[in-house]
Each structure stands twice: as structure tokens, then as C-alpha cells.
Short mmCIF file of C-alpha atoms in Angstrom, two decimals:
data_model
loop_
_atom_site.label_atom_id
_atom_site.label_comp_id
_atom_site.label_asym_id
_atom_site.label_seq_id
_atom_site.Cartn_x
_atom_site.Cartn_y
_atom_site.Cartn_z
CA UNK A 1 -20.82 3.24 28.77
CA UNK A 2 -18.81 0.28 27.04
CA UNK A 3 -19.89 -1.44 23.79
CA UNK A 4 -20.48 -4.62 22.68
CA UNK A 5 -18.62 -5.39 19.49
CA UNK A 6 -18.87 -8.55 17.54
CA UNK A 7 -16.13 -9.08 14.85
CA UNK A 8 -16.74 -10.52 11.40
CA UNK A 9 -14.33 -13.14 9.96
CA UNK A 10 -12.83 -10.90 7.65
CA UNK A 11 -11.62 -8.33 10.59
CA UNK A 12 -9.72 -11.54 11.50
CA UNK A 13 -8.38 -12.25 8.55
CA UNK A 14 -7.42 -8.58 7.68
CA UNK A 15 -5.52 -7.90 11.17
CA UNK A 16 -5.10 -10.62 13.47
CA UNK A 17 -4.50 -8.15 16.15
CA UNK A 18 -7.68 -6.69 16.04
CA UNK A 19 -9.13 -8.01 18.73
CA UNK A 20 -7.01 -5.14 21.04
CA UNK A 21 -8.27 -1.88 18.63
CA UNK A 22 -11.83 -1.59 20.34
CA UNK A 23 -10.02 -0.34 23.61
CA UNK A 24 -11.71 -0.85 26.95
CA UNK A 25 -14.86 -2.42 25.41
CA UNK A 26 -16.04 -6.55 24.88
CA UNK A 27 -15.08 -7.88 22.01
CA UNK A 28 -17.30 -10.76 20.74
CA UNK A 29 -16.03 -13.56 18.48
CA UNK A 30 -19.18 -16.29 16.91
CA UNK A 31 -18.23 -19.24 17.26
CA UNK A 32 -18.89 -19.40 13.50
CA UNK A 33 -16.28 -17.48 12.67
CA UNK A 34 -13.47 -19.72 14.83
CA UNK A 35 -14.52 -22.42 12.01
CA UNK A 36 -14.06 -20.07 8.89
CA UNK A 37 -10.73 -18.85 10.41
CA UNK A 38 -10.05 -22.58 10.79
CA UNK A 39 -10.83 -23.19 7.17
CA UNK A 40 -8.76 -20.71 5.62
CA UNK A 41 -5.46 -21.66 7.75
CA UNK A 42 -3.71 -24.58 5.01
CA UNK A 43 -3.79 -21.31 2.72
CA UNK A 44 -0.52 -20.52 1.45
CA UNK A 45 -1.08 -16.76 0.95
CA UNK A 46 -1.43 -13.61 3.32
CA UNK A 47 -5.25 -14.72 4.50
CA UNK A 48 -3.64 -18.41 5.61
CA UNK A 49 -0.78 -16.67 7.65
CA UNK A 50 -3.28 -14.32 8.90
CA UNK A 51 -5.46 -17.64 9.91
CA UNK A 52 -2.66 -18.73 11.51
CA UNK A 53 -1.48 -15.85 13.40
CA UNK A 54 -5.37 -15.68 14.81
CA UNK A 55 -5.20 -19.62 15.36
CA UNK A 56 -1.63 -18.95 17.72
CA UNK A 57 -3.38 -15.63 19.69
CA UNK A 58 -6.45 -16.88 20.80
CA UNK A 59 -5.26 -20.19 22.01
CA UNK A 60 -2.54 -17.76 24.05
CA UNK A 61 -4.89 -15.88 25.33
CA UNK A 62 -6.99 -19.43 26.37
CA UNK A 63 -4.68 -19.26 29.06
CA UNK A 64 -6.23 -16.90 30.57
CA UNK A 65 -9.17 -18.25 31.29
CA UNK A 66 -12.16 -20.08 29.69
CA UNK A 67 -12.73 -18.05 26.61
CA UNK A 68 -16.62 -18.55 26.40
CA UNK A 69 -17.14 -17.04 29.46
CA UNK A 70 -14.88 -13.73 29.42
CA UNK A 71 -11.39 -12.69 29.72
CA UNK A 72 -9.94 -9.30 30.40
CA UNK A 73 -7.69 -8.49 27.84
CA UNK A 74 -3.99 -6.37 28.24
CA UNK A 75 -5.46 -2.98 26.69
CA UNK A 76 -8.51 -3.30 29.08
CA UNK A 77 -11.21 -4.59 27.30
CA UNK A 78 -12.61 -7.85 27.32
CA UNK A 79 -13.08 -11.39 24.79
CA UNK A 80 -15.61 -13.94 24.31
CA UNK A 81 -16.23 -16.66 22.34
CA UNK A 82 -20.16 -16.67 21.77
CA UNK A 83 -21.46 -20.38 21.65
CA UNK A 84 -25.35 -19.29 22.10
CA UNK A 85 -27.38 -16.77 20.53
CA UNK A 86 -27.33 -18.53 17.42
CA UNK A 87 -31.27 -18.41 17.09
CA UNK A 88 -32.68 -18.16 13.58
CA UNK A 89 -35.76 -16.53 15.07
CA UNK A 90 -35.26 -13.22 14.37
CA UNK A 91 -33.90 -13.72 11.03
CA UNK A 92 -35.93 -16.41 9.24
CA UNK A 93 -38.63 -13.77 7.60
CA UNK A 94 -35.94 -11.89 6.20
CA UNK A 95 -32.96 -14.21 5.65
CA UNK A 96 -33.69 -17.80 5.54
CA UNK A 97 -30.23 -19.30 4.31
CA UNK A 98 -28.06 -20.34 7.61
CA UNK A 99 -24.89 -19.15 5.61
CA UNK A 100 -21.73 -17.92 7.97
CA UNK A 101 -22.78 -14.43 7.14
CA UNK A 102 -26.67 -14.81 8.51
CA UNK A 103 -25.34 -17.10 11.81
CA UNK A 104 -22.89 -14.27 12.27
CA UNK A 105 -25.47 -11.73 11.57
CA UNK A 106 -28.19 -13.60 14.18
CA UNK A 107 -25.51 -13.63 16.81
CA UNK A 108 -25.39 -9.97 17.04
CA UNK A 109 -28.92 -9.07 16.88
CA UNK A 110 -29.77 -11.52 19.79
CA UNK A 111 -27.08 -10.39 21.90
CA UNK A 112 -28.39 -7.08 20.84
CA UNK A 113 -32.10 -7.86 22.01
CA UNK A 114 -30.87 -9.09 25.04
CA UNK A 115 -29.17 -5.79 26.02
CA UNK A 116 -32.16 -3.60 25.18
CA UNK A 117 -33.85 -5.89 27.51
CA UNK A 118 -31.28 -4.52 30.61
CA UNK A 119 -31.99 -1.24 32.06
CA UNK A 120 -28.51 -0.56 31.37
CA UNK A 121 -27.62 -2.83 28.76
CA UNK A 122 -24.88 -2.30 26.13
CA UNK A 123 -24.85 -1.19 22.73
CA UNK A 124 -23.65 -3.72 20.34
CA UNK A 125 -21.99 -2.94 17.33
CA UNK A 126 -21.15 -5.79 14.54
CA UNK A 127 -17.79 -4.98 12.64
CA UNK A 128 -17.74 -6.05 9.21
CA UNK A 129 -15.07 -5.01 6.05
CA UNK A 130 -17.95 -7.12 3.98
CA UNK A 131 -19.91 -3.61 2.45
CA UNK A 132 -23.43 -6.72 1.78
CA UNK A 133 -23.06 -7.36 5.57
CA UNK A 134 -23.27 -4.10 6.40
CA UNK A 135 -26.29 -3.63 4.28
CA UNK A 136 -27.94 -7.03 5.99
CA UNK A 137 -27.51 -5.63 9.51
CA UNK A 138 -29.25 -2.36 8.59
CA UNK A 139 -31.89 -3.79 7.18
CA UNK A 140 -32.14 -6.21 11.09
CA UNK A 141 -31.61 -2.87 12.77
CA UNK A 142 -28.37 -3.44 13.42
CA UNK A 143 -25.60 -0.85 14.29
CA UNK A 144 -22.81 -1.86 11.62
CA UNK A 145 -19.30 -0.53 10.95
CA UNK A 146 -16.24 -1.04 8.62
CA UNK A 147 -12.92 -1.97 10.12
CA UNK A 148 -10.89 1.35 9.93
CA UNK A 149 -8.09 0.64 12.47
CA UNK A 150 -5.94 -1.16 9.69
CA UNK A 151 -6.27 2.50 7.35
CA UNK A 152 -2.66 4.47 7.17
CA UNK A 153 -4.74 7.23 5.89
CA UNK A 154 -7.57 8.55 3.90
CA UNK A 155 -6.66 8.39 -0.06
CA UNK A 156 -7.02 12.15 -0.54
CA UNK A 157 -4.65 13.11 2.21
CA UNK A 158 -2.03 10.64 0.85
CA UNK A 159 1.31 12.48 1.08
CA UNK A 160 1.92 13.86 -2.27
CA UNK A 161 5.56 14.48 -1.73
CA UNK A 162 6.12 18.09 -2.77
CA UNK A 163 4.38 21.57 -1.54
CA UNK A 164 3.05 24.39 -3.32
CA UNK A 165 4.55 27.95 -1.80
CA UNK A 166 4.60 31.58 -2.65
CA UNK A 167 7.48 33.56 -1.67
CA UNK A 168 8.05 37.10 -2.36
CA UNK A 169 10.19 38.36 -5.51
CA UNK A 170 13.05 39.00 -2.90
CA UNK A 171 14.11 35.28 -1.66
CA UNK A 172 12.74 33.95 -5.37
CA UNK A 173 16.01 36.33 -6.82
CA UNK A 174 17.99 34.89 -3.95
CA UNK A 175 16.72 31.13 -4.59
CA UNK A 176 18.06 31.97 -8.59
CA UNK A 177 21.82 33.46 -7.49
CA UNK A 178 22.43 31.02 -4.67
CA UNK A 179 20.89 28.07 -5.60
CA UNK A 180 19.26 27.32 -1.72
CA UNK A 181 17.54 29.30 0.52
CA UNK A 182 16.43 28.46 4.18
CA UNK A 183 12.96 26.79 4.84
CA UNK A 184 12.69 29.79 8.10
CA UNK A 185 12.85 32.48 4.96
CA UNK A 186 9.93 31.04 3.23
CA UNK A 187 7.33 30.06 5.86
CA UNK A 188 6.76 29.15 9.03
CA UNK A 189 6.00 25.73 7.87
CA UNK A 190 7.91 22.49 8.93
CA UNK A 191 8.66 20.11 6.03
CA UNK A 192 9.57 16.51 5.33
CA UNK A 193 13.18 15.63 4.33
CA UNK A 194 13.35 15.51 0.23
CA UNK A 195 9.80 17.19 -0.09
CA UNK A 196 10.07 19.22 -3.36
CA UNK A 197 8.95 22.80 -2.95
CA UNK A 198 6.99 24.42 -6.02
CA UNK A 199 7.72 27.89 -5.60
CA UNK A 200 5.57 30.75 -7.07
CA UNK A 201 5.94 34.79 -6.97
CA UNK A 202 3.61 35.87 -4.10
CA UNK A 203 2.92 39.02 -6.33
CA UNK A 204 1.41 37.04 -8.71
CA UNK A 205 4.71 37.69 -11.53
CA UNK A 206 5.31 34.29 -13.54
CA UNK A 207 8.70 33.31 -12.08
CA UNK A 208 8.61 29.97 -10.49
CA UNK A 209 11.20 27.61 -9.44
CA UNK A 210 11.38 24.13 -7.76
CA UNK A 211 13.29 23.09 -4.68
CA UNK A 212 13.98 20.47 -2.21
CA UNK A 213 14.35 20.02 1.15
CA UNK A 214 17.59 18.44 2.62
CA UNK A 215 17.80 15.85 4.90
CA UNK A 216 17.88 18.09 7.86
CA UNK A 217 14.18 19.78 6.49
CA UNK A 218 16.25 23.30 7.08
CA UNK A 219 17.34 24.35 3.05
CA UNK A 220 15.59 24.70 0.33
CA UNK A 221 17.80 23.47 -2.57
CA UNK A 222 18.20 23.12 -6.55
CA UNK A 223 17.57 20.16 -8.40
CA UNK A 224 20.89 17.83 -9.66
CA UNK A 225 18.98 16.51 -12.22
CA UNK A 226 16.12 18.18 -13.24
CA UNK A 227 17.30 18.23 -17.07
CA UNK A 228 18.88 14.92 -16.95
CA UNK A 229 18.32 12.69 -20.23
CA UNK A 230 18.30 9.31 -19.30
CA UNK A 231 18.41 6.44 -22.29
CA UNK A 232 16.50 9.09 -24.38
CA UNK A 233 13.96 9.51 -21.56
CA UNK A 234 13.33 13.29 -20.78
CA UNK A 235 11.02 14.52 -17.77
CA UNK A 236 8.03 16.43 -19.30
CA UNK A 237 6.19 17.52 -16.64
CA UNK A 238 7.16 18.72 -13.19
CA UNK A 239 6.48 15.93 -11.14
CA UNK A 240 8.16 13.68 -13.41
CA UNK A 241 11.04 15.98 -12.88
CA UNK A 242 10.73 15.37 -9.58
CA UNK A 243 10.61 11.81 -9.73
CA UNK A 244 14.07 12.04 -11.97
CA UNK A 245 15.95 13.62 -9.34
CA UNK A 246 15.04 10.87 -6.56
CA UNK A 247 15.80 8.07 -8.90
CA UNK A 248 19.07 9.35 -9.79
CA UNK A 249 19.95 10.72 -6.04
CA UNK A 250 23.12 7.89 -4.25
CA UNK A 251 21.61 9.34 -0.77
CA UNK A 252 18.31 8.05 -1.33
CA UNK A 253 18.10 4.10 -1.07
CA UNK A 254 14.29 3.93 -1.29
CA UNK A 255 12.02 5.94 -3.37
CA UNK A 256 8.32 5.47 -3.58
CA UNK A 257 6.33 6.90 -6.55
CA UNK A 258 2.25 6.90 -7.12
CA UNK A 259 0.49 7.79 -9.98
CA UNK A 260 -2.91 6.90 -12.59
CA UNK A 261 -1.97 4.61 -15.46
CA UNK A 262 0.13 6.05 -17.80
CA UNK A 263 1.75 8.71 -15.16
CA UNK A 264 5.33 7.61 -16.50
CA UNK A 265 6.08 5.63 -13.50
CA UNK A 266 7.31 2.36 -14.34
CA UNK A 267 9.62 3.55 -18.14
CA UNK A 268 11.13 6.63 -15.82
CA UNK A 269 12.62 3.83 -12.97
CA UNK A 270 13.46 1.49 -15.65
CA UNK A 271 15.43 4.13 -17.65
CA UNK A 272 17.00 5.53 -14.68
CA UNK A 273 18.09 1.98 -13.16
CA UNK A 274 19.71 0.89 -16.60
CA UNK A 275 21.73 4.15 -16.73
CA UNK A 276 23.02 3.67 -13.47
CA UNK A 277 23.61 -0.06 -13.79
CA UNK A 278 24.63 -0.65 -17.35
CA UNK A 279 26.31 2.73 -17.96
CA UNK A 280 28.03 4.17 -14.96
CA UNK A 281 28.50 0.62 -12.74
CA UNK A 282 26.77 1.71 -9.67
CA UNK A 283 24.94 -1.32 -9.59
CA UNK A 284 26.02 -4.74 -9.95
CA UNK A 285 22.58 -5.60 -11.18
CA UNK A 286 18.61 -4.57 -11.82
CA UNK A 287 16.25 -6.43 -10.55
CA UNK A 288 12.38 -5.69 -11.34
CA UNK A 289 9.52 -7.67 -10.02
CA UNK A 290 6.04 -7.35 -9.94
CA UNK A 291 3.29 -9.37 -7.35
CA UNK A 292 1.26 -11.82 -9.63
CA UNK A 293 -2.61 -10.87 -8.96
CA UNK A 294 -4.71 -11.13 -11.41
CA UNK A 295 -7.08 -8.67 -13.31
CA UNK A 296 -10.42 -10.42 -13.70
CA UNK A 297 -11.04 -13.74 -13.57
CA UNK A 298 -7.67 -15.70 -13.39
CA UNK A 299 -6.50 -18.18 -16.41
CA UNK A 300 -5.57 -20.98 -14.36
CA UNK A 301 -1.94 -22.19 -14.76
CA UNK A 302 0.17 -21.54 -17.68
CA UNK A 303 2.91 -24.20 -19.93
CA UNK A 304 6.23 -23.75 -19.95
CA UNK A 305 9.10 -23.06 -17.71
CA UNK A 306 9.06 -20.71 -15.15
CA UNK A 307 10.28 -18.01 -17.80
CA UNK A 308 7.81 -18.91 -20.03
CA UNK A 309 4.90 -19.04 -17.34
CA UNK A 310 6.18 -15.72 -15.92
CA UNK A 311 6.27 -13.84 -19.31
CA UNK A 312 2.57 -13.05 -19.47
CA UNK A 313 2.70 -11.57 -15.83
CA UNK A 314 6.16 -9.23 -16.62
CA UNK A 315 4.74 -7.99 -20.21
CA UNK A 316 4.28 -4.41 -18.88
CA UNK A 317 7.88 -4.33 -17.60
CA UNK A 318 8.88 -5.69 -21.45
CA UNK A 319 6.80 -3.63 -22.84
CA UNK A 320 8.66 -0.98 -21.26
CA UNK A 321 12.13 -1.82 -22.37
CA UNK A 322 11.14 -2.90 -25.70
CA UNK A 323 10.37 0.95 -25.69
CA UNK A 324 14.08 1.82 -24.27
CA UNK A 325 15.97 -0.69 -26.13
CA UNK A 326 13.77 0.87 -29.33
CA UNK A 327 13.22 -3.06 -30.73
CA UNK A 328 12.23 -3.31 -34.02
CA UNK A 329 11.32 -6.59 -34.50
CA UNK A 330 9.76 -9.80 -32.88
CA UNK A 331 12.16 -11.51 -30.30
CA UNK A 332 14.54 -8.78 -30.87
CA UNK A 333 14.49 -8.04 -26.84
CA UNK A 334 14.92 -11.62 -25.80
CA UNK A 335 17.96 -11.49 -28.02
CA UNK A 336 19.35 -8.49 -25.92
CA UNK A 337 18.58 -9.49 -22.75
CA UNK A 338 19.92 -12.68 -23.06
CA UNK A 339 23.36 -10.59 -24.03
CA UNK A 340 23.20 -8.58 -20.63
CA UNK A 341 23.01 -11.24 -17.43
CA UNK A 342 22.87 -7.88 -15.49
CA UNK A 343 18.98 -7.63 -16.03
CA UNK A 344 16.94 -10.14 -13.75
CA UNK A 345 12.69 -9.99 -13.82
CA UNK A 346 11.17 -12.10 -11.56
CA UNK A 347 8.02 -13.00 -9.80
CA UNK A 348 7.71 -11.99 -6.15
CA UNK A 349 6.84 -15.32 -5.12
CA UNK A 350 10.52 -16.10 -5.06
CA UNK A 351 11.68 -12.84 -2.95
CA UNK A 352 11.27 -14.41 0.71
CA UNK A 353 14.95 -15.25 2.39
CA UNK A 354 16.70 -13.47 -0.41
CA UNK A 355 19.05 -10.70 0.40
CA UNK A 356 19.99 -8.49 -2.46
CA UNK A 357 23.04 -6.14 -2.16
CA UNK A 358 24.05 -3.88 -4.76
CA UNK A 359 21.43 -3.93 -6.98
CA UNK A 360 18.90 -1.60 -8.47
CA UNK A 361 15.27 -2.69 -7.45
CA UNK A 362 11.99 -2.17 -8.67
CA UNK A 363 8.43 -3.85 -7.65
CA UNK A 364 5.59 -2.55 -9.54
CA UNK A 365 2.22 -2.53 -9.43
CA UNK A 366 3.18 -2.33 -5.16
CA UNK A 367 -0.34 -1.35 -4.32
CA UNK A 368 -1.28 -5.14 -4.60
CA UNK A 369 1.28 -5.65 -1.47
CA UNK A 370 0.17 -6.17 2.06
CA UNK A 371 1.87 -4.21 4.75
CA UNK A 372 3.71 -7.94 5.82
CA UNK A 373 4.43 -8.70 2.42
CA UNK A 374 6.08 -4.94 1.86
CA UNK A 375 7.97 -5.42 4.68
CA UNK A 376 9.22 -8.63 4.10
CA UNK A 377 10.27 -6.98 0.21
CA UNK A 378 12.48 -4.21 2.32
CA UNK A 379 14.06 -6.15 4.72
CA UNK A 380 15.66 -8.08 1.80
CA UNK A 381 17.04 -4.79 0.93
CA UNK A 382 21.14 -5.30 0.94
CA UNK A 383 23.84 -2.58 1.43
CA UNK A 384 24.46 -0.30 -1.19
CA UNK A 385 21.04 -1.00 -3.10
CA UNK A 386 18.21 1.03 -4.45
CA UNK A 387 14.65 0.15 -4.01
CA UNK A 388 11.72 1.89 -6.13
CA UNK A 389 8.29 0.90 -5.30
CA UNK A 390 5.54 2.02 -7.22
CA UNK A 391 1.92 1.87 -8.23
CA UNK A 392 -1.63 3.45 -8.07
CA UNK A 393 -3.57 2.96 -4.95
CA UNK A 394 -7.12 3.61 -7.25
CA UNK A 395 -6.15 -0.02 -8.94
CA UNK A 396 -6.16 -2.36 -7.00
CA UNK A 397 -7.07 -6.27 -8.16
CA UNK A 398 -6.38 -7.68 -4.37
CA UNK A 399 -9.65 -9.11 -2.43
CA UNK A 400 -8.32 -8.17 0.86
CA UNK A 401 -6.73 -4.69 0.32
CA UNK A 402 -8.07 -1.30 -0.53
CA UNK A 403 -6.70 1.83 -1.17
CA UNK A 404 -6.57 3.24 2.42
CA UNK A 405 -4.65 -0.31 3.59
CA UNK A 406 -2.29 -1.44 1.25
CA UNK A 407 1.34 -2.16 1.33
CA UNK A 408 2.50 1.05 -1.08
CA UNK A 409 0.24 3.54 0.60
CA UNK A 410 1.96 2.39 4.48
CA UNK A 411 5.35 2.64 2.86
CA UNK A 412 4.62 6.42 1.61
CA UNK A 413 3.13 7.53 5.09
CA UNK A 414 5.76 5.59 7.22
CA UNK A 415 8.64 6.84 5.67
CA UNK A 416 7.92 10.16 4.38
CA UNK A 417 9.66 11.77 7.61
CA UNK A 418 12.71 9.39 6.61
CA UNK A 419 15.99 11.47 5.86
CA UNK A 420 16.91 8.05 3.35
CA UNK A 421 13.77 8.31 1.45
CA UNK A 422 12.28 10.11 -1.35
CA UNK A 423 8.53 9.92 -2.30
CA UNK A 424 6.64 11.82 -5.62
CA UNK A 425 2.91 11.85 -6.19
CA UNK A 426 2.67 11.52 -10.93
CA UNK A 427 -0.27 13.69 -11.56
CA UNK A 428 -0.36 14.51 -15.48
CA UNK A 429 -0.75 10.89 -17.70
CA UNK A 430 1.63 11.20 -20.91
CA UNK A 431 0.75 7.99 -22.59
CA UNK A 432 -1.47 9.45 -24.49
CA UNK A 433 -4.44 12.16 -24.99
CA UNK A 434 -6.77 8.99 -24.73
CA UNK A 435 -5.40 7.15 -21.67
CA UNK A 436 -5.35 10.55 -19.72
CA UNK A 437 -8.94 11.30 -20.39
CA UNK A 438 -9.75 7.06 -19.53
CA UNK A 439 -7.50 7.72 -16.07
CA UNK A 440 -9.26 11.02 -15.21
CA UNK A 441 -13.60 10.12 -16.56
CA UNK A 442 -13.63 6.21 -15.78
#
């Protein structure tokens, strides 16, 4: 039997295409939530375009017919703008306030009533990504759900980027002399390209080595540069070793890296990207950037120039080099960089219609991203660049993303079959004893 489902603003907002996910059931808009979509539209951020893009698709689809009544939609379901039902009746000894959320909320439980009242009427089902709606709709007897169509994947099964593997004393000897083995040797396992194999002695004997796969997911290989020192930087744990050899690697133009705070991520790209742009030349330029959401309640606008306004915002990337440059004093850095025009940190505000060729990239903090902003950050990509993004999926400061639908976690799980892409999951936190324990208990 179909379903009923009416859709909260915020499903709106979130994916403007989710009106087609509920396949062959009727989809149910209030009429309420046509005037917060309207509201939010002027916006200048991700919600306004997303206002828009709703805006633009319903009045297509108006063509179709007289959207109050019912159309039939392409995927075979059905729409409706809902002008009635929007009795307070049923709500006024529990909610009294006519807020968006409570007209929204009265809509579905007297379309609801009216279907229990059929001898074969529908279930109705209110989607909501607000968790207090949720609660409301319980508490009217309500069947309420959380938009889940827009999740690349649950957080724990996040690909991780490398593979734990016993293998017997035989092909681990082999592995040592040859410096590859074949994937068919191991297990009868298929693998991503660049997934890093941690192999272990399947008779329990402490030899251990660590592989990767090639870009044909056939060979198990040897690292290039798992003992690389890079502007004093040494790897000291295995997946930061790991994360070393995809940094440094020509054939990989994008590399994605996750990790808890204080994982390593953001001083091992840094020092790897000035290596290969200041010493060796490979790139004409690095270019770090970071997406400016705040952490708490926001300071309101800052003096200065745009260096000066940016420079609160890019302290963790300073921070960073002060530590590579090894600064001693106060303005010290400033000094340096304003020696080497090869360095560029900027505000991804300023990334849209750019193209950037031959240049070493690196976004942080990418878990604030939303899949159209990542996308519009790759596409900018020019030849013969290198893009790292990175961040940690647990901490996020974003109203509309979470960590099953944001912009770092689709770029991990829609390229990891990618032959040109390398990704790395940072486990162990080596800022210090104290940030470890904070990242692990808090």
C-alpha cells in the first residue's frame, strides 16, 4: 500500500530533489513550508541556492498540472501542495503556538486522521531532519522520520583507506625479496586502487609489512616513501606513513585524509606541499584555504583588510608553518612569507570561477563543505595540480550538515574506486598525551 509523506522545510532546503526519493508514493508539501522556502531564497549561502533550486522545480513541475490537487511525478509517485488541513484542533492542548513547525506538524496529523477514517486509507509519514520535530510528532502520535536519502554512508563504515591481512610466512618472505606480490596470492578479496594493505604473519610470528595496491587493484606493492623526511617532518605512526606516501605520489592528483584533532593532518600536507613546491619546483605555487564557519557563536565582522580580517580564520594553517618555518619570534612568519610570493592562504569565499593549474592545494577543515560546494572546489582543479582535502567528520560547526552528509565524507566514498586518488583514515593523535585522551573521552 502507498504512503503518505509530508516533507518538512528543512528536507527542502537540504536536497531540493527530494521530492523524487519517496518512490511511487504522495509526497505532501504545507503550504507553510512554500513560504519558509520563499523566505530563505535572497540568502547568499548553500540554503538560498537550495531555496532557489526548490523555487525553479516546483514551478516546472506547475506545468503539469494544478499542484494543489495532484500531479504524477517522473519516478511514479505523486505531489501536492496542501492548502487545508491546517486546523489547530488537534493540537491546541498540547501545542498552542501557531509557529511553522506546529502548522506543519497539524497538517500531517489531520491528513493522518482523515486516512484512519478510510477503510483503506494511507499511512502518513512526516519527514523531518529537525530531531524537536520528531519528538513533537511522537508525542501527536505521529509516524516521524529523518531524511536519510542525502547520507553517502554510515560514519562507522566510512572507508578507512587501508586493510588489515594475514598472509602466510611464505608470500610475507616473497613480499620482503621482491618488493610486490599479487592481490590473487593473498586473498580472494577485491581491493580499491591505492588501498594500503597492513600485512601480518598468519602464524601469529611478528613480521609485518605494509603495501599498496596499484592502480589496476592487481599488486600489492612497497612504499616510495615510507621513510621520507619532509622539512623535518617524520611519519610516526603507520597511517601517517601512509598518508606520506599519497602526498608525495605525481600519479595521485587528489588525496583525501580524515582524522580526530591532532591526527597530524593538516602540518603533514603542509610539509609535504612546501617540499614539493619550494624545493624540487613541481609546483608553481601552494595554495591552502579553509571554509569560514564559525565555532560558537560568531563575532560579527572583523577591521582591517581582507588579510587582516582573514588572519583570525587561517591561524591554524599559521600555526602550522610557524611550526615548519621553526619562528622564533613575533611577526617573524609574516616576514617570511612576505619573502616567498609562492605561498597564497585564502578564504574559500573567493574560490568560485577560479581555475588553478599547477599548484599544490589544500582545503581544511573540508567536513564543513557541502557536496555542491566540494564540487564546485574540484572542478577548479587545473592540469598538473594536487588537491588535499581534509578534516574530521565528528566536528562539524555547519547547521545543515552532519557527519553522514557532508562534502569530505562524499568525496572519500565517491572516489575511493578512483585509479587518480588516494584516501587515509589518521587514527593515533600525536599532538599530545592530553589532546589524544580529549579526542578519544569527550
Amino acid at each position: 500500500m502507498s504512503k503518505i509523506y509530508v516533507l518538512d522545510t528543512n528536507v527542502l532546503l537540504q536536497d531540493p530533489y527530494s521530492i523524487y526519493s519517496f518512490e511511487e508514493n504522495e509526497v505532501v508539501i504545507p503550504a507553510v513550508v512554500l513560504e519558509e522556502v520563499d523566505s530563505k531564497k535572497r540568502n547568499l549561502d548553500e540554503v538560498g541556492r537550495n531555496a532557489r533550486q526548490v523555487s525553479k522545480l516546483i514551478d516546472h513541475l506547475r506545468q503539469s498540472g494544478k499542484l494543489h490537487e495532484k500531479i504524477t511525478l517522473h519516478n511514479g509517485g505523486s505531489l501536492r501542495i496542501e492548502l487545508n488541513h491546517k486546523s489547530f484542533q488537534q493540537l491546541q492542548e498540547i501545542f498552542v503556538e501557531k509557529t511553522n513547525d506546529n502548522r506543519i506538524l497539524a497538517v500531517a496529523k489531520n491528513l493522518s486522521l482523515e486516512e484512519e477514517a478510510k477503510e483503506q486509507g494511507k499511512q502518513v509519514i512526516l519527514v523531518s531532519k529537525d530531531t524537536l520535530v520528531r519528538v513533537k510528532a511522537d508525542a501527536l502520535g505521529l509516524i516521524a522520520e529523518d531524511f536519510l536519502n542525502d547520507r553517502v554512508v554510515e560514519i562507522d563504515h566510512i572507508y578507512s583507506g587501508f586493510f588489515e591481512v594475514y598472509i602466510s610466512k611464505e608470500a610475507m618472505d616473497k613480499y620482503y625479496e621482491k618488493g610486490e606480490l599479487l592481490v590473487a596470492d593473498i586473498v580472494n578479496h577485491p581491493f580499491y586502487p591505492n588501498q594500503f594493505l597492513i600485512m601480518k604473519d598468519s602464524l601469529g610470528g611478528r613480521a609485518s609489512a605494509i603495501g599498496i595496491v596499484d592502480r589496476d587493484g592487481k599488486k600489492v606493492k612497497r612504499l616510495v616513501f615510507d621513510q621520507e623526511r619532509v622539512w623535518g617532518i617524520k611519519s610516526r605512526n603507520v597511517q601517517q606513513m601512509m598518508a606520506m606516501e599519497l602526498l608525495l605520489r605525481d600519479d595521485l592528483p587528489l588525496v583525501t585524509m580524515i582524522g580526530k584533532a591532532g591526527t597530524g593532518k593538516t602540518l603533514l600536507a603542509l610539509a609535504a606541499a612546501l617540499m614539493q613546491t619550494e624545493d624540487l619546483g613541481k609546483y608553481k605555487k601552494l595554495f591552502v584555504a579553509r571554509p569560514i564557519v564559525p565555532v560558537g557563536k560568531d563575532i560579527g565582522f572583523l577591521p582591517g583588510e581582507k588579510e587582516e580580517k582573514l588572519r583570525p580564520w587561517m591561524q591554524p594553517i599559521y600555526d602550522n608553518l610557524e611550526f615548519l618555518f621553526n619562528t622564533k619570534k613575533p611577526g617573524e612568519l609574516d616576514a617570511i612569507l612576505a619573502g616567498i610570493s609562492s605561498i597564497e592562504v585564502e578564504a574559500l569565499t573567493y574560490i568560485r570561477g577560479r581555475s588553478i593549474p599547477e599548484q599544490f592545494i589544500i582545503i581544511d577543515e573540508a567536513q564543513n563543505l557541502t557536496k555542491h560546494e566540494v564540487k564546485t572546489i574540484l572542478t577548479r582543479v587545473g592540469e598538473r595540480s594536487k588537491i588535499v582535502l581534509m578534516g574530521d567528520p565528528e566536528q562539524i560547526d555547519h547547521p545543515y550538515l552532519d557527519e553522514h552528509n557532508n562534502g569530505l565524507t562524499y568525496v572519500v566514498e565517491k572516489f575511493k574506486d578512483q585509479s587518480i586518488s588516494g584516501h587515509v583514515k589518521l587514527i593515533k593523535g600525536e599532538r599530545s598525551t592530553l589532546a589524544q585522551l580529549a579526542a578519544n573521552i569527550l
